[in-house]
Amino acid sequence: YSECERLGVWYRRCGKLIVAVNQDEVPELEKIYERGKVNGVPDTEFLDAPQAKKIEPNITCVSAIFVPSTGVVDSHELMKAYMHESRSNGGDIAFGVEFLDAAPTSSGYTLSLKDKGGERTDLSSRFVINAAGLFSDVVASKFGIDVQAAGYKIYPNRGHYYRVSATRSKLVTRLVYPMPPPKLTGLGVHITVDRAGQVKLGPDFEYIDPSTPVSEWYKFDDSRKEKFYTAVARYFPALQREDLSPDQVGVRPKIQAPGEPVKDFIIQEESVRGLPGLVNLIGIESPGLTCSHEIAKQVAGTLASMK
């Protein structure tokens, strides 16, 4: 929040509920509550059904965790603010440039690039930070890293969002999460609230078949509406099927293959692989947005120690 205030970026500290809709889910909810306390999440409360109703009258559950410190941020404002800050400190940003290849030199690396017009350019740099998201494994491989052996392989995972009608959107004011599925493959289809108070449901979870072209990744599959409705109506019973309309599709850069347990972000300076000054950021999913400042400090500190 202090970072948003420093940069003049909109945010709202709206709070979040994590709900158990039946008694069978309560033991796992209690584990999440205890883990939150151990990890220092501030002011977290464990609520019974009447207490949860006071906070969100239209949400149904038997128990809930209330996290008042949770909030939402205007992600586009945040990205633009960082872009302007970079430029004001002497950084250059080139959009629409394709990364082709990399070669180590005695003083760093030579990068081969191609612009929108097809013109190729070579750029030399002492340091390289690979923050290529869904294609970070491809970039890492250009430096000669065996991404499969290193655990850097990306498994793109698609998630759909449905928009809720304006009438029903007025019935919820906070984020509401169900119990997460096993192995943390996702966080479950949950309720989010954007800057305008518009409620969205999502995302779901689907590994993309390797044969699927990138041009097909973001096409919306509206056959999922019933699944979304069934998932959310368990804890938001006022919701009606006709309240849902397609919104958007996002793709996560997962490093856990189908069936594998959850894996943490990879933030790795590669001197151990004979590539000093290369930092790979691999498998950084959506929490990387609000962690971006801390990730940047960690990377900058690592590289500053190498000068």
Short mmCIF file of C-alpha atoms in Angstrom, two decimals:
data_model
loop_
_atom_site.label_atom_id
_atom_site.label_comp_id
_atom_site.label_asym_id
_atom_site.label_seq_id
_atom_site.Cartn_x
_atom_site.Cartn_y
_atom_site.Cartn_z
CA TYR A 1 0.00 0.00 0.00
CA SER A 2 2.83 2.42 0.79
CA GLU A 3 4.34 1.67 -2.63
CA CYS A 4 1.02 2.52 -4.33
CA GLU A 5 0.79 5.75 -2.35
CA ARG A 6 4.38 6.65 -3.29
CA LEU A 7 3.61 6.09 -6.97
CA GLY A 8 0.08 7.54 -6.96
CA VAL A 9 -1.47 4.21 -7.96
CA TRP A 10 -5.10 3.44 -7.08
CA TYR A 11 -5.78 0.66 -4.55
CA ARG A 12 -8.50 -0.38 -2.15
CA ARG A 13 -7.97 -2.31 1.06
CA CYS A 14 -11.21 -4.26 0.79
CA GLY A 15 -10.43 -7.41 2.79
CA LYS A 16 -10.96 -11.06 1.90
CA LEU A 17 -12.97 -14.02 3.15
CA ILE A 18 -11.83 -17.63 2.74
CA VAL A 19 -14.89 -19.79 3.35
CA ALA A 20 -15.71 -23.35 4.36
CA VAL A 21 -19.15 -24.24 3.02
CA ASN A 22 -19.54 -27.43 5.07
CA GLN A 23 -18.08 -29.02 8.19
CA ASP A 24 -15.79 -31.31 6.16
CA GLU A 25 -13.84 -28.25 4.96
CA VAL A 26 -13.35 -26.72 8.42
CA PRO A 27 -10.18 -28.67 9.42
CA GLU A 28 -8.35 -27.49 6.30
CA LEU A 29 -9.59 -23.94 6.85
CA GLU A 30 -8.17 -24.06 10.38
CA LYS A 31 -4.80 -25.15 8.96
CA ILE A 32 -4.78 -22.16 6.61
CA TYR A 33 -5.63 -19.85 9.53
CA GLU A 34 -2.76 -21.24 11.63
CA ARG A 35 -0.36 -20.97 8.69
CA GLY A 36 -1.38 -17.36 8.21
CA LYS A 37 -0.58 -16.58 11.84
CA VAL A 38 2.81 -18.28 11.57
CA ASN A 39 3.57 -16.30 8.41
CA GLY A 40 2.65 -13.01 10.09
CA VAL A 41 -0.49 -12.12 8.12
CA PRO A 42 -1.84 -9.18 10.18
CA ASP A 43 -5.21 -9.01 11.97
CA THR A 44 -6.54 -12.31 10.58
CA GLU A 45 -9.77 -13.54 12.23
CA PHE A 46 -11.45 -16.96 12.31
CA LEU A 47 -15.22 -16.42 12.04
CA ASP A 48 -18.28 -18.56 12.63
CA ALA A 49 -21.28 -18.37 10.27
CA PRO A 50 -23.09 -15.43 11.97
CA GLN A 51 -19.86 -13.40 12.16
CA ALA A 52 -19.17 -14.01 8.46
CA LYS A 53 -22.76 -12.97 7.63
CA LYS A 54 -22.21 -9.63 9.33
CA ILE A 55 -19.25 -8.94 7.04
CA GLU A 56 -20.77 -10.31 3.81
CA PRO A 57 -24.54 -10.88 4.25
CA ASN A 58 -24.96 -12.61 0.89
CA ILE A 59 -22.19 -15.17 1.40
CA THR A 60 -23.10 -18.53 2.92
CA CYS A 61 -20.59 -20.61 4.90
CA VAL A 62 -20.15 -22.48 8.19
CA SER A 63 -16.78 -20.84 8.98
CA ALA A 64 -14.50 -18.29 7.38
CA ILE A 65 -11.13 -16.61 7.64
CA PHE A 66 -11.31 -12.83 7.41
CA VAL A 67 -8.13 -11.14 6.13
CA PRO A 68 -8.73 -7.37 6.42
CA SER A 69 -5.28 -6.49 5.05
CA THR A 70 -6.09 -7.90 1.59
CA GLY A 71 -6.73 -5.38 -1.16
CA VAL A 72 -6.94 -4.78 -4.89
CA VAL A 73 -4.74 -2.60 -7.08
CA ASP A 74 -5.02 -1.07 -10.54
CA SER A 75 -2.44 -3.30 -12.22
CA HIS A 76 -2.19 -1.19 -15.37
CA GLU A 77 -1.57 1.97 -13.34
CA LEU A 78 1.12 0.13 -11.39
CA MET A 79 2.89 -1.06 -14.55
CA LYS A 80 2.74 2.42 -16.09
CA ALA A 81 4.09 3.96 -12.88
CA TYR A 82 7.07 1.58 -12.89
CA MET A 83 7.66 2.31 -16.58
CA HIS A 84 7.75 6.07 -15.94
CA GLU A 85 10.00 5.58 -12.92
CA SER A 86 12.39 3.48 -14.98
CA ARG A 87 12.57 6.09 -17.70
CA SER A 88 13.07 8.91 -15.21
CA ASN A 89 16.10 7.02 -13.88
CA GLY A 90 17.69 6.59 -17.30
CA GLY A 91 16.11 3.33 -18.41
CA ASP A 92 14.96 2.69 -21.97
CA ILE A 93 11.96 0.51 -22.88
CA ALA A 94 11.54 -0.93 -26.37
CA PHE A 95 8.19 -2.53 -27.19
CA GLY A 96 7.54 -4.98 -30.01
CA VAL A 97 11.11 -6.33 -30.01
CA GLU A 98 11.65 -10.07 -30.33
CA PHE A 99 14.46 -11.81 -28.45
CA LEU A 100 16.23 -14.25 -30.80
CA ASP A 101 19.41 -15.52 -29.18
CA ALA A 102 22.19 -14.90 -26.66
CA ALA A 103 25.93 -15.53 -26.59
CA PRO A 104 28.35 -15.14 -23.64
CA THR A 105 31.26 -12.72 -24.10
CA SER A 106 34.28 -11.87 -21.99
CA SER A 107 32.37 -8.96 -20.42
CA GLY A 108 28.81 -10.27 -20.33
CA TYR A 109 26.43 -11.20 -23.12
CA THR A 110 25.49 -10.30 -26.66
CA LEU A 111 21.77 -10.45 -27.32
CA SER A 112 20.27 -10.77 -30.78
CA LEU A 113 17.00 -8.88 -31.23
CA LYS A 114 14.52 -8.23 -34.03
CA ASP A 115 12.16 -5.25 -34.27
CA LYS A 116 8.70 -5.05 -35.82
CA GLY A 117 10.17 -4.21 -39.20
CA GLY A 118 12.28 -7.37 -39.19
CA GLU A 119 15.59 -5.56 -38.64
CA ARG A 120 18.06 -7.46 -36.46
CA THR A 121 20.15 -5.73 -33.80
CA ASP A 122 22.85 -6.97 -31.45
CA LEU A 123 22.99 -5.55 -27.92
CA SER A 124 25.79 -6.09 -25.39
CA SER A 125 25.16 -6.15 -21.64
CA ARG A 126 27.00 -7.06 -18.48
CA PHE A 127 23.77 -8.25 -16.86
CA VAL A 128 20.62 -9.89 -18.21
CA ILE A 129 17.37 -10.40 -16.26
CA ASN A 130 15.05 -12.94 -17.83
CA ALA A 131 11.53 -11.87 -16.85
CA ALA A 132 9.81 -13.32 -19.92
CA GLY A 133 6.88 -14.90 -18.08
CA LEU A 134 5.25 -17.62 -20.17
CA PHE A 135 8.36 -17.80 -22.38
CA SER A 136 11.02 -17.50 -19.67
CA ASP A 137 12.02 -21.13 -20.25
CA VAL A 138 12.55 -20.43 -23.97
CA VAL A 139 14.76 -17.45 -23.10
CA ALA A 140 16.73 -19.50 -20.56
CA SER A 141 17.33 -22.21 -23.15
CA LYS A 142 18.92 -19.62 -25.48
CA PHE A 143 21.69 -19.29 -22.89
CA GLY A 144 22.39 -23.03 -23.14
CA ILE A 145 20.44 -24.10 -20.04
CA ASP A 146 18.71 -27.49 -20.16
CA VAL A 147 15.37 -26.20 -18.87
CA GLN A 148 13.95 -29.67 -18.23
CA ALA A 149 16.90 -30.73 -16.08
CA ALA A 150 16.98 -27.33 -14.31
CA GLY A 151 13.26 -27.46 -13.44
CA TYR A 152 12.65 -24.36 -15.54
CA LYS A 153 10.18 -25.91 -17.99
CA ILE A 154 6.97 -23.86 -18.25
CA TYR A 155 3.59 -25.62 -18.45
CA PRO A 156 1.10 -22.95 -19.61
CA ASN A 157 -2.12 -23.14 -17.67
CA ARG A 158 -5.29 -21.35 -18.80
CA GLY A 159 -7.89 -19.71 -16.57
CA HIS A 160 -11.24 -18.20 -17.60
CA TYR A 161 -13.11 -15.36 -15.88
CA TYR A 162 -16.83 -14.67 -16.02
CA ARG A 163 -18.33 -11.25 -15.36
CA VAL A 164 -21.30 -11.01 -12.97
CA SER A 165 -24.30 -8.80 -13.75
CA ALA A 166 -24.37 -5.31 -12.22
CA THR A 167 -27.33 -6.24 -10.01
CA ARG A 168 -25.59 -9.20 -8.39
CA SER A 169 -22.23 -7.38 -8.27
CA LYS A 170 -23.75 -5.00 -5.73
CA LEU A 171 -24.28 -7.90 -3.31
CA VAL A 172 -20.56 -8.50 -2.58
CA THR A 173 -17.97 -5.94 -1.50
CA ARG A 174 -14.92 -8.09 -0.72
CA LEU A 175 -12.88 -10.87 -2.28
CA VAL A 176 -14.31 -14.30 -1.44
CA TYR A 177 -12.28 -17.49 -1.86
CA PRO A 178 -13.39 -21.10 -1.47
CA MET A 179 -11.11 -23.74 0.00
CA PRO A 180 -8.20 -24.27 -2.44
CA PRO A 181 -8.02 -27.56 -4.35
CA PRO A 182 -5.43 -30.25 -3.55
CA LYS A 183 -1.78 -29.52 -4.44
CA LEU A 184 -2.64 -25.83 -4.90
CA THR A 185 -3.21 -26.30 -8.62
CA GLY A 186 -5.14 -23.03 -8.35
CA LEU A 187 -7.04 -21.10 -5.71
CA GLY A 188 -10.45 -22.30 -6.78
CA VAL A 189 -13.08 -20.25 -8.62
CA HIS A 190 -13.35 -17.17 -6.42
CA ILE A 191 -15.02 -13.77 -6.34
CA THR A 192 -12.95 -10.72 -7.21
CA VAL A 193 -14.05 -7.07 -7.19
CA ASP A 194 -12.43 -4.55 -9.52
CA ARG A 195 -11.95 -0.79 -9.25
CA ALA A 196 -15.48 -0.07 -10.52
CA GLY A 197 -17.09 -2.54 -8.10
CA GLN A 198 -17.64 -5.08 -10.89
CA VAL A 199 -17.59 -8.67 -9.62
CA LYS A 200 -15.78 -11.34 -11.61
CA LEU A 201 -15.58 -15.08 -11.03
CA GLY A 202 -12.47 -17.10 -11.75
CA PRO A 203 -10.16 -18.39 -12.70
CA ASP A 204 -10.61 -22.05 -13.49
CA PHE A 205 -7.67 -24.31 -14.22
CA GLU A 206 -6.62 -26.08 -17.42
CA TYR A 207 -3.19 -27.13 -18.67
CA ILE A 208 -2.85 -26.17 -22.33
CA ASP A 209 -2.01 -29.01 -24.70
CA PRO A 210 1.52 -28.47 -26.09
CA SER A 211 0.16 -28.75 -29.63
CA THR A 212 -2.13 -25.72 -29.13
CA PRO A 213 -0.76 -22.64 -30.96
CA VAL A 214 -0.28 -19.48 -28.90
CA SER A 215 -2.90 -17.75 -31.06
CA GLU A 216 -5.50 -20.10 -29.54
CA TRP A 217 -4.49 -19.70 -25.89
CA TYR A 218 -6.75 -16.75 -25.10
CA LYS A 219 -9.96 -17.82 -26.85
CA PHE A 220 -12.90 -17.92 -24.44
CA ASP A 221 -14.71 -21.24 -24.04
CA ASP A 222 -18.24 -20.31 -22.93
CA SER A 223 -19.17 -23.96 -22.28
CA ARG A 224 -17.73 -23.50 -18.78
CA LYS A 225 -20.60 -21.33 -17.51
CA GLU A 226 -22.41 -24.16 -15.70
CA LYS A 227 -19.21 -25.23 -13.96
CA PHE A 228 -18.58 -21.67 -12.77
CA TYR A 229 -22.14 -21.23 -11.60
CA THR A 230 -22.11 -24.52 -9.66
CA ALA A 231 -18.76 -23.73 -8.03
CA VAL A 232 -19.72 -20.25 -6.81
CA ALA A 233 -23.42 -20.77 -6.00
CA ARG A 234 -22.27 -23.02 -3.11
CA TYR A 235 -21.23 -19.91 -1.18
CA PHE A 236 -23.02 -17.13 -3.14
CA PRO A 237 -26.57 -18.54 -3.43
CA ALA A 238 -28.10 -15.33 -4.83
CA LEU A 239 -26.15 -15.90 -8.05
CA GLN A 240 -28.19 -16.97 -11.10
CA ARG A 241 -26.90 -18.62 -14.26
CA GLU A 242 -28.08 -15.71 -16.39
CA ASP A 243 -25.91 -13.35 -14.29
CA LEU A 244 -22.74 -14.73 -15.93
CA SER A 245 -21.20 -13.46 -19.15
CA PRO A 246 -17.73 -14.14 -20.66
CA ASP A 247 -15.00 -11.77 -19.49
CA GLN A 248 -11.39 -12.79 -20.19
CA VAL A 249 -8.82 -15.59 -20.30
CA GLY A 250 -5.42 -15.52 -18.61
CA VAL A 251 -2.51 -17.97 -18.81
CA ARG A 252 -0.25 -18.86 -15.88
CA PRO A 253 3.45 -19.80 -16.33
CA LYS A 254 3.43 -22.89 -14.11
CA ILE A 255 6.60 -24.89 -13.45
CA GLN A 256 4.64 -27.73 -11.85
CA ALA A 257 3.71 -30.31 -14.44
CA PRO A 258 0.22 -31.86 -14.33
CA GLY A 259 -0.11 -33.93 -11.16
CA GLU A 260 2.97 -32.47 -9.46
CA PRO A 261 2.91 -30.63 -6.11
CA VAL A 262 3.05 -26.85 -5.98
CA LYS A 263 6.44 -25.23 -6.65
CA ASP A 264 7.68 -21.84 -5.54
CA PHE A 265 8.96 -19.01 -7.74
CA ILE A 266 12.48 -19.43 -9.14
CA ILE A 267 14.74 -16.39 -8.70
CA GLN A 268 18.20 -17.61 -9.71
CA GLU A 269 21.49 -15.89 -10.55
CA GLU A 270 23.29 -18.34 -12.80
CA SER A 271 26.99 -18.15 -11.87
CA VAL A 272 26.77 -21.77 -10.77
CA ARG A 273 26.01 -22.68 -14.40
CA GLY A 274 28.89 -20.58 -15.71
CA LEU A 275 26.60 -17.70 -16.65
CA PRO A 276 27.48 -14.88 -14.21
CA GLY A 277 25.20 -11.87 -14.36
CA LEU A 278 22.24 -13.78 -15.81
CA VAL A 279 19.21 -13.84 -13.52
CA ASN A 280 16.32 -16.14 -14.40
CA LEU A 281 12.84 -15.40 -13.03
CA ILE A 282 10.87 -18.57 -13.79
CA GLY A 283 7.34 -19.71 -12.93
CA ILE A 284 6.31 -16.42 -11.37
CA GLU A 285 2.51 -16.41 -11.36
CA SER A 286 0.05 -13.66 -10.42
CA PRO A 287 1.45 -12.95 -6.91
CA GLY A 288 4.50 -11.71 -8.78
CA LEU A 289 2.58 -8.51 -9.55
CA THR A 290 2.23 -7.40 -5.95
CA CYS A 291 5.63 -8.96 -5.12
CA SER A 292 7.31 -7.15 -8.03
CA HIS A 293 8.95 -4.48 -5.90
CA GLU A 294 10.44 -7.05 -3.51
CA ILE A 295 11.57 -9.31 -6.37
CA ALA A 296 13.25 -6.31 -7.99
CA LYS A 297 15.05 -5.42 -4.74
CA GLN A 298 16.30 -9.01 -4.40
CA VAL A 299 17.57 -9.12 -8.00
CA ALA A 300 19.13 -5.66 -7.81
CA GLY A 301 20.90 -6.56 -4.58
CA THR A 302 22.32 -9.73 -6.13
CA LEU A 303 23.63 -7.92 -9.20
CA ALA A 304 24.98 -4.95 -7.21
CA SER A 305 27.17 -7.36 -5.23
CA MET A 306 28.73 -8.60 -8.49
CA LYS A 307 29.90 -5.24 -9.88
#
